[in-house]
XYZ file of C-alpha atoms in Angstrom:
451
model
C -8.461 -141.015 -22.002
C -10.007 -138.833 -19.314
C -10.830 -135.329 -20.508
C -10.089 -134.146 -16.953
C -6.490 -135.389 -17.292
C -6.133 -133.676 -20.656
C -7.360 -130.368 -19.227
C -5.092 -130.770 -16.190
C -1.874 -131.602 -18.021
C -2.264 -129.856 -21.392
C 0.223 -127.087 -20.673
C 3.185 -125.621 -22.573
C 6.217 -127.889 -22.321
C 9.465 -128.860 -24.087
C 9.851 -131.851 -26.424
C 13.204 -132.634 -24.791
C 15.503 -133.160 -27.724
C 18.038 -131.752 -25.257
C 18.512 -130.919 -21.617
C 18.813 -128.139 -20.762
C 16.336 -126.998 -23.396
C 17.539 -124.191 -25.666
C 15.663 -121.336 -23.886
C 17.522 -122.261 -20.689
C 21.044 -122.342 -22.082
C 23.367 -120.105 -20.065
C 25.616 -117.660 -21.870
C 27.648 -117.260 -18.677
C 30.493 -119.726 -18.813
C 30.034 -120.390 -22.520
C 32.537 -119.441 -25.193
C 33.616 -120.934 -28.487
C 36.792 -122.102 -26.727
C 34.755 -123.778 -23.979
C 32.747 -125.508 -26.697
C 35.937 -126.682 -28.428
C 37.245 -128.020 -25.099
C 34.056 -130.023 -24.520
C 34.202 -131.314 -28.097
C 37.775 -132.522 -27.667
C 36.991 -134.123 -24.308
C 34.240 -136.225 -25.837
C 36.215 -137.035 -28.985
C 39.093 -138.412 -26.911
C 36.585 -140.759 -25.239
C 35.157 -141.996 -28.552
C 36.298 -141.238 -32.126
C 32.919 -142.141 -33.592
C 30.797 -139.112 -34.475
C 27.390 -138.260 -35.877
C 27.024 -135.532 -38.490
C 23.927 -133.422 -38.962
C 23.964 -131.369 -42.166
C 21.412 -128.564 -42.270
C 20.387 -127.748 -45.849
C 17.982 -124.831 -45.391
C 16.555 -124.083 -48.822
C 12.925 -124.702 -49.839
C 11.081 -123.654 -52.979
C 7.876 -122.831 -51.050
C 6.860 -122.145 -47.450
C 4.907 -124.781 -45.490
C 2.968 -122.925 -42.805
C 3.114 -125.788 -40.274
C 6.922 -125.825 -40.329
C 9.028 -124.733 -37.370
C 12.410 -125.352 -39.027
C 15.013 -122.773 -39.979
C 14.638 -122.366 -43.743
C 15.269 -119.995 -46.646
C 12.619 -119.809 -49.364
C 13.993 -119.483 -52.894
C 13.605 -120.955 -56.353
C 17.137 -119.929 -57.331
C 19.236 -123.106 -57.354
C 22.379 -121.101 -57.894
C 22.588 -120.922 -54.079
C 23.470 -124.633 -53.875
C 27.216 -124.703 -54.567
C 28.188 -121.554 -52.606
C 26.378 -122.992 -49.578
C 27.972 -126.422 -50.021
C 31.438 -124.891 -50.280
C 30.841 -122.972 -47.045
C 29.610 -126.085 -45.296
C 32.733 -127.982 -46.374
C 34.918 -125.177 -45.014
C 33.099 -125.459 -41.693
C 33.846 -129.200 -41.647
C 37.515 -128.429 -42.269
C 37.521 -125.998 -39.335
C 36.247 -128.767 -37.066
C 38.812 -131.239 -38.392
C 41.558 -128.789 -37.422
C 40.385 -129.088 -33.814
C 40.591 -132.898 -33.731
C 43.887 -134.721 -33.065
C 43.111 -137.527 -35.533
C 40.552 -138.503 -38.145
C 37.032 -139.019 -36.837
C 35.016 -142.134 -37.668
C 31.669 -141.150 -39.147
C 29.020 -143.463 -37.698
C 25.879 -141.496 -38.536
C 24.864 -138.837 -41.062
C 21.519 -137.088 -41.313
C 20.557 -134.536 -43.962
C 17.881 -132.185 -42.646
C 16.401 -128.871 -43.591
C 14.746 -127.097 -45.162
C 14.458 -129.500 -48.051
C 17.647 -131.537 -48.621
C 16.299 -132.680 -51.994
C 16.216 -129.023 -53.082
C 19.872 -129.782 -53.871
C 20.658 -131.747 -57.029
C 21.850 -135.367 -56.696
C 25.204 -134.343 -58.194
C 25.720 -131.544 -55.676
C 24.771 -133.799 -52.772
C 27.257 -136.360 -54.053
C 30.005 -133.731 -54.209
C 29.234 -132.569 -50.656
C 29.177 -136.034 -49.123
C 32.181 -137.451 -50.962
C 34.223 -134.425 -49.915
C 33.193 -134.898 -46.279
C 33.913 -138.636 -46.362
C 37.360 -138.152 -47.914
C 38.445 -136.180 -44.862
C 37.435 -138.854 -42.343
C 36.940 -142.569 -41.890
C 33.518 -144.151 -42.309
C 32.323 -146.793 -39.841
C 31.783 -150.358 -41.047
C 27.996 -150.198 -40.576
C 27.114 -146.509 -40.831
C 23.591 -145.153 -40.458
C 22.906 -142.545 -43.135
C 19.487 -140.922 -43.514
C 17.802 -137.923 -45.083
C 14.522 -136.047 -45.046
C 12.766 -136.230 -48.399
C 9.950 -134.161 -49.861
C 7.679 -136.546 -51.801
C 7.092 -133.931 -54.493
C 10.739 -133.409 -55.412
C 12.649 -136.492 -54.223
C 13.541 -138.096 -57.532
C 14.702 -141.582 -58.405
C 18.083 -139.997 -59.139
C 18.245 -138.588 -55.586
C 17.416 -141.964 -54.080
C 19.827 -143.901 -56.272
C 22.748 -141.509 -55.800
C 22.344 -141.376 -52.013
C 21.960 -145.161 -51.857
C 25.278 -145.482 -53.699
C 26.803 -143.326 -50.949
C 25.494 -145.624 -48.204
C 22.112 -144.096 -47.344
C 19.539 -146.674 -46.276
C 16.914 -144.595 -44.470
C 14.634 -141.844 -45.740
C 11.733 -140.068 -44.047
C 8.989 -138.381 -46.044
C 6.846 -135.550 -44.718
C 3.255 -136.639 -45.362
C 1.436 -134.580 -42.682
C -2.157 -135.240 -43.925
C -3.786 -136.375 -47.176
C -6.873 -134.133 -46.955
C -6.780 -131.389 -49.581
C -8.318 -128.681 -47.354
C -5.669 -129.296 -44.723
C -2.902 -129.399 -47.327
C -3.990 -126.065 -48.773
C -4.104 -124.491 -45.288
C -0.538 -125.585 -44.511
C 0.644 -124.814 -48.067
C 1.850 -128.381 -48.606
C -0.133 -129.931 -51.472
C 1.174 -133.415 -52.288
C -1.109 -136.134 -53.669
C -1.021 -139.670 -52.314
C 0.371 -140.811 -55.663
C 3.512 -138.729 -55.103
C 4.117 -140.363 -51.707
C 3.397 -143.795 -53.186
C 5.911 -143.188 -55.987
C 8.615 -141.872 -53.650
C 8.114 -144.767 -51.212
C 8.214 -147.386 -53.963
C 11.309 -145.910 -55.576
C 13.086 -145.869 -52.209
C 12.389 -149.575 -51.775
C 13.604 -150.288 -55.307
C 16.818 -148.360 -54.554
C 17.541 -150.554 -51.528
C 16.397 -148.430 -48.575
C 15.561 -150.680 -45.630
C 13.945 -148.066 -43.399
C 11.363 -145.756 -44.944
C 9.555 -143.368 -42.642
C 6.436 -141.236 -42.995
C 5.776 -138.172 -40.833
C 2.116 -137.589 -39.949
C 0.926 -134.604 -37.919
C -2.258 -134.305 -35.873
C -3.716 -130.992 -34.710
C -3.324 -129.166 -38.032
C -5.795 -126.442 -39.093
C -9.185 -127.773 -40.231
C -8.088 -131.319 -39.433
C -10.629 -133.791 -38.039
C -10.540 -137.333 -36.702
C -11.917 -138.501 -40.045
C -8.912 -136.951 -41.795
C -6.580 -138.904 -39.506
C -8.453 -142.115 -40.308
C -8.188 -141.404 -44.046
C -4.486 -140.583 -43.815
C -3.613 -143.706 -41.857
C -5.719 -145.944 -44.096
C -3.697 -144.680 -47.042
C -0.470 -145.053 -45.059
C -1.340 -148.704 -44.405
C -1.430 -149.271 -48.162
C 2.276 -148.383 -48.279
C 3.377 -149.805 -44.867
C 6.421 -147.597 -44.219
C 8.888 -149.128 -41.765
C 8.468 -146.381 -39.204
C 6.059 -143.525 -38.584
C 6.482 -140.269 -36.688
C 2.949 -139.394 -35.550
C 3.229 -136.169 -33.636
C 1.348 -133.110 -32.497
C 1.523 -129.900 -34.498
C 3.611 -127.379 -32.558
C 1.884 -124.018 -32.943
C 4.575 -121.492 -31.993
C 4.010 -118.367 -34.152
C 5.568 -116.193 -31.427
C 8.857 -117.957 -32.300
C 8.447 -118.727 -35.981
C 6.656 -115.570 -37.072
C 4.183 -115.148 -39.915
C 5.051 -118.526 -41.399
C 2.663 -120.086 -38.894
C -0.112 -117.542 -39.383
C -1.601 -118.779 -42.648
C -4.793 -119.587 -40.715
C -6.685 -118.448 -37.626
C -6.067 -119.989 -34.227
C -9.722 -121.019 -34.010
C -9.117 -123.200 -37.093
C -6.990 -125.476 -34.885
C -8.563 -128.439 -33.028
C -8.609 -128.193 -29.223
C -6.607 -130.384 -26.858
C -9.301 -133.023 -26.334
C -9.950 -133.339 -30.070
C -6.214 -133.658 -30.734
C -5.905 -136.410 -28.171
C -8.818 -138.264 -29.761
C -7.024 -137.982 -33.097
C -3.895 -139.492 -31.575
C -5.675 -142.333 -29.801
C -7.573 -143.185 -33.000
C -4.385 -143.148 -35.062
C -2.464 -145.133 -32.474
C -5.101 -147.872 -32.405
C -5.105 -148.098 -36.193
C -1.318 -148.283 -36.355
C -1.080 -150.951 -33.673
C -3.744 -153.016 -35.426
C -1.581 -152.789 -38.561
C 1.447 -154.198 -36.713
C 3.253 -151.066 -35.575
C 4.722 -150.761 -32.073
C 4.769 -147.453 -30.187
C 8.342 -146.266 -29.589
C 9.153 -143.650 -26.965
C 7.052 -140.564 -27.666
C 5.179 -140.000 -30.952
C 6.936 -142.761 -32.910
C 5.856 -146.143 -34.246
C 7.856 -148.849 -35.993
C 7.417 -152.296 -37.457
C 9.265 -155.020 -35.564
C 11.591 -155.437 -38.537
C 12.809 -151.823 -38.322
C 16.050 -150.783 -36.636
C 14.169 -148.362 -34.351
C 12.261 -151.257 -32.781
C 15.449 -153.282 -32.504
C 17.121 -150.347 -30.722
C 14.360 -150.466 -28.111
C 14.791 -154.210 -27.686
C 18.547 -153.793 -27.252
C 18.133 -150.674 -25.044
C 20.158 -148.546 -27.485
C 17.452 -146.004 -28.322
C 18.762 -142.449 -28.055
C 17.234 -138.999 -28.476
C 18.962 -135.842 -29.642
C 18.305 -132.842 -31.881
C 17.641 -135.228 -34.786
C 14.889 -136.909 -32.733
C 15.057 -140.611 -31.911
C 18.130 -142.412 -33.212
C 19.263 -146.024 -33.020
C 22.720 -145.301 -31.608
C 24.540 -142.774 -29.460
C 27.980 -141.763 -30.665
C 28.290 -139.240 -27.865
C 29.466 -136.508 -30.227
C 27.197 -134.942 -32.828
C 28.604 -132.169 -35.009
C 26.035 -129.986 -36.725
C 27.164 -128.337 -39.950
C 25.266 -125.552 -41.659
C 23.185 -122.531 -40.744
C 21.433 -122.834 -37.329
C 22.705 -126.424 -36.862
C 23.177 -127.559 -33.256
C 26.131 -129.639 -32.103
C 26.212 -131.820 -28.987
C 29.369 -133.059 -27.238
C 27.341 -134.476 -24.313
C 29.209 -132.009 -22.096
C 28.088 -128.989 -24.111
C 25.828 -127.653 -26.858
C 26.609 -125.117 -29.579
C 24.322 -123.574 -32.181
C 25.464 -121.975 -35.425
C 24.447 -118.553 -36.670
C 20.798 -118.543 -37.741
C 20.992 -116.602 -40.999
C 22.825 -117.763 -44.102
C 24.655 -114.424 -44.347
C 25.925 -114.417 -40.746
C 26.877 -118.088 -41.005
C 28.865 -117.581 -44.202
C 30.530 -114.420 -42.860
C 32.030 -116.262 -39.877
C 33.257 -119.104 -42.055
C 34.925 -116.553 -44.364
C 36.817 -115.270 -41.300
C 37.985 -118.793 -40.490
C 35.786 -119.016 -37.373
C 33.581 -121.881 -36.256
C 30.222 -120.137 -36.764
C 28.758 -120.625 -33.274
C 26.654 -117.820 -31.833
C 25.340 -119.403 -28.629
C 25.641 -122.550 -26.547
C 25.726 -124.083 -23.088
C 28.264 -126.019 -21.030
C 26.518 -128.592 -18.849
C 27.030 -128.582 -15.098
C 27.297 -131.780 -13.048
C 23.649 -131.340 -12.114
C 22.697 -130.840 -15.779
C 24.412 -134.102 -16.706
C 22.476 -136.043 -14.071
C 19.135 -134.494 -15.032
C 19.871 -135.079 -18.708
C 20.428 -138.771 -18.051
C 17.088 -139.113 -16.224
C 15.150 -137.264 -18.948
C 16.783 -139.388 -21.659
C 15.844 -142.539 -19.750
C 12.227 -141.398 -19.534
C 12.038 -140.360 -23.192
C 13.722 -143.524 -24.503
C 12.932 -146.249 -21.969
C 9.915 -144.873 -20.061
C 11.736 -145.461 -16.794
C 14.637 -144.168 -14.735
C 16.500 -145.113 -11.566
C 18.606 -143.407 -8.888
C 20.617 -146.224 -7.350
C 24.092 -144.658 -7.315
C 25.652 -141.271 -6.526
C 25.961 -140.656 -10.291
C 22.149 -140.739 -10.514
C 21.347 -138.725 -7.395
C 21.032 -134.938 -7.245
C 20.243 -132.691 -4.314
C 16.696 -131.757 -5.310
C 15.579 -135.305 -6.231
C 13.323 -135.586 -3.128
C 11.426 -132.446 -4.209
C 11.085 -133.826 -7.738
C 9.589 -137.046 -6.370
C 7.087 -135.061 -4.302
C 5.906 -133.335 -7.507
C 5.506 -136.749 -9.152
C 3.300 -138.113 -6.359
C 0.282 -136.309 -7.793
C 0.973 -137.957 -11.155
C 1.238 -141.266 -9.338
C -2.229 -140.644 -7.928
C -3.479 -140.041 -11.476
C -1.955 -143.356 -12.613
C 0.686 -141.731 -14.837
C 3.803 -143.022 -13.028
C 4.566 -146.056 -10.906
C 7.291 -145.985 -8.257
C 9.592 -148.844 -7.287
C 12.508 -148.862 -4.897
C 14.962 -146.252 -6.234
C 13.139 -145.841 -9.538
C 9.981 -145.095 -11.465
C 8.228 -146.459 -14.536
C 5.739 -144.844 -16.939
C 2.816 -147.243 -17.550
C 0.674 -147.249 -20.687
C -1.716 -144.685 -19.199
C 1.181 -142.302 -18.641
C 2.670 -142.453 -22.151
C 0.763 -139.427 -23.476
C 2.115 -137.398 -20.541
C 5.810 -138.232 -20.857
C 6.660 -134.573 -21.553
C 4.881 -133.548 -18.333
C 6.746 -136.221 -16.363
C 10.069 -135.005 -17.738
C 9.121 -131.458 -16.755
C 9.072 -132.549 -13.099
C 12.792 -133.333 -13.446
C 13.544 -130.114 -15.340
C 15.091 -128.061 -12.546
C 15.953 -125.146 -14.806
C 12.301 -124.854 -15.819
C 11.138 -125.229 -12.201
C 13.479 -122.498 -10.985
C 12.582 -120.032 -13.709
C 9.008 -120.516 -14.895
C 8.678 -118.317 -17.997
C 6.393 -115.288 -17.979
C 5.604 -115.797 -21.680
C 4.951 -118.862 -23.860
C 8.161 -120.623 -24.872
C 6.892 -124.071 -25.813
C 4.031 -125.772 -27.621
C 1.271 -127.521 -25.670
C 2.044 -131.013 -24.363
C -1.221 -132.516 -25.640
């Protein structure tokens, strides 16, 4: 890849797990009642829902992490938090005219396997009792290789879980020490093998490039070891260095310990080549999957979707986020829960849905969102009907002409396509459609670098 293109396009930009992106949500016009109205509107269109359960506790702090977490070794916090989360679920059920059908569940964190298998079973069985479960549900969780036990895997498999993703990051010890995430290859090998034995049919590994002290040789070593285990899918993504948002947790090293943009891109291209040689197919942005995995099949069937959980294989339309800082998505609106455990629990105690901010999408937002989703999931978009057209589309296309000259996009009649050369710049291409970003360019850094 041209170093000139990297220098030109390596700018701060969103990862587009939503549109509008969270910094551009408007408090004007938003209220908890407006959120409830948007929730009900979507639910009446489709009873199937996705659930995201945010389980925030971790026993130690990983300095690369940008998630909302609470560091503690006191496992007495488990049941009080679970009971609060169940009460939140009951508050949502009171808003719905009939039982929802749970199509998708994802346990995120934090470290979901901080919780005991028995407590996770209690949480999930209680949630399932109060709803219907779809015939072919998609249940997944994020596992830490160091503390995901055979008991965790077996218990969750009994409850219908068939996908697990393990945070690998990098196998080099110097890098692991810098990010405070020491986990030997043998731990990942054990956790991956036990998941297969328990019946999981989609095992993912997360690998990060651009970490402190990381080199291209470290990426080669990590992927060579990954090939020994052949997980079904791989998230291979750039480290998002955002200490101005996440605070001291991302300051366990100096900024000059981080590789520059060109070095990071070389890491990615090297890793991508190795993965493709091993039989993986690049999916959307930063993801790879074997052709036997459901993520690849979703691409083939044009069902790939992207939301706050990342890429998913289906789109229920309504995602309810339960737990501290969890984000819900009704398609017509977004709502985020209180960001501290104490504030979250206090609102639940009052019988209130614990939302503290959100956004109701305008007609323009809905059209832009559709285009950005198309680009992120299908690497193309079209504007053939009034539902696809918005007033400032001509100006957006003018901005994209320079990218066309650089070979990053290809235009057709009433549409555009992102060729192979443009894949690394998909975030930049989406930014051309991001009218809220264009109208209000931030004075300070809000996002990580696109490269």
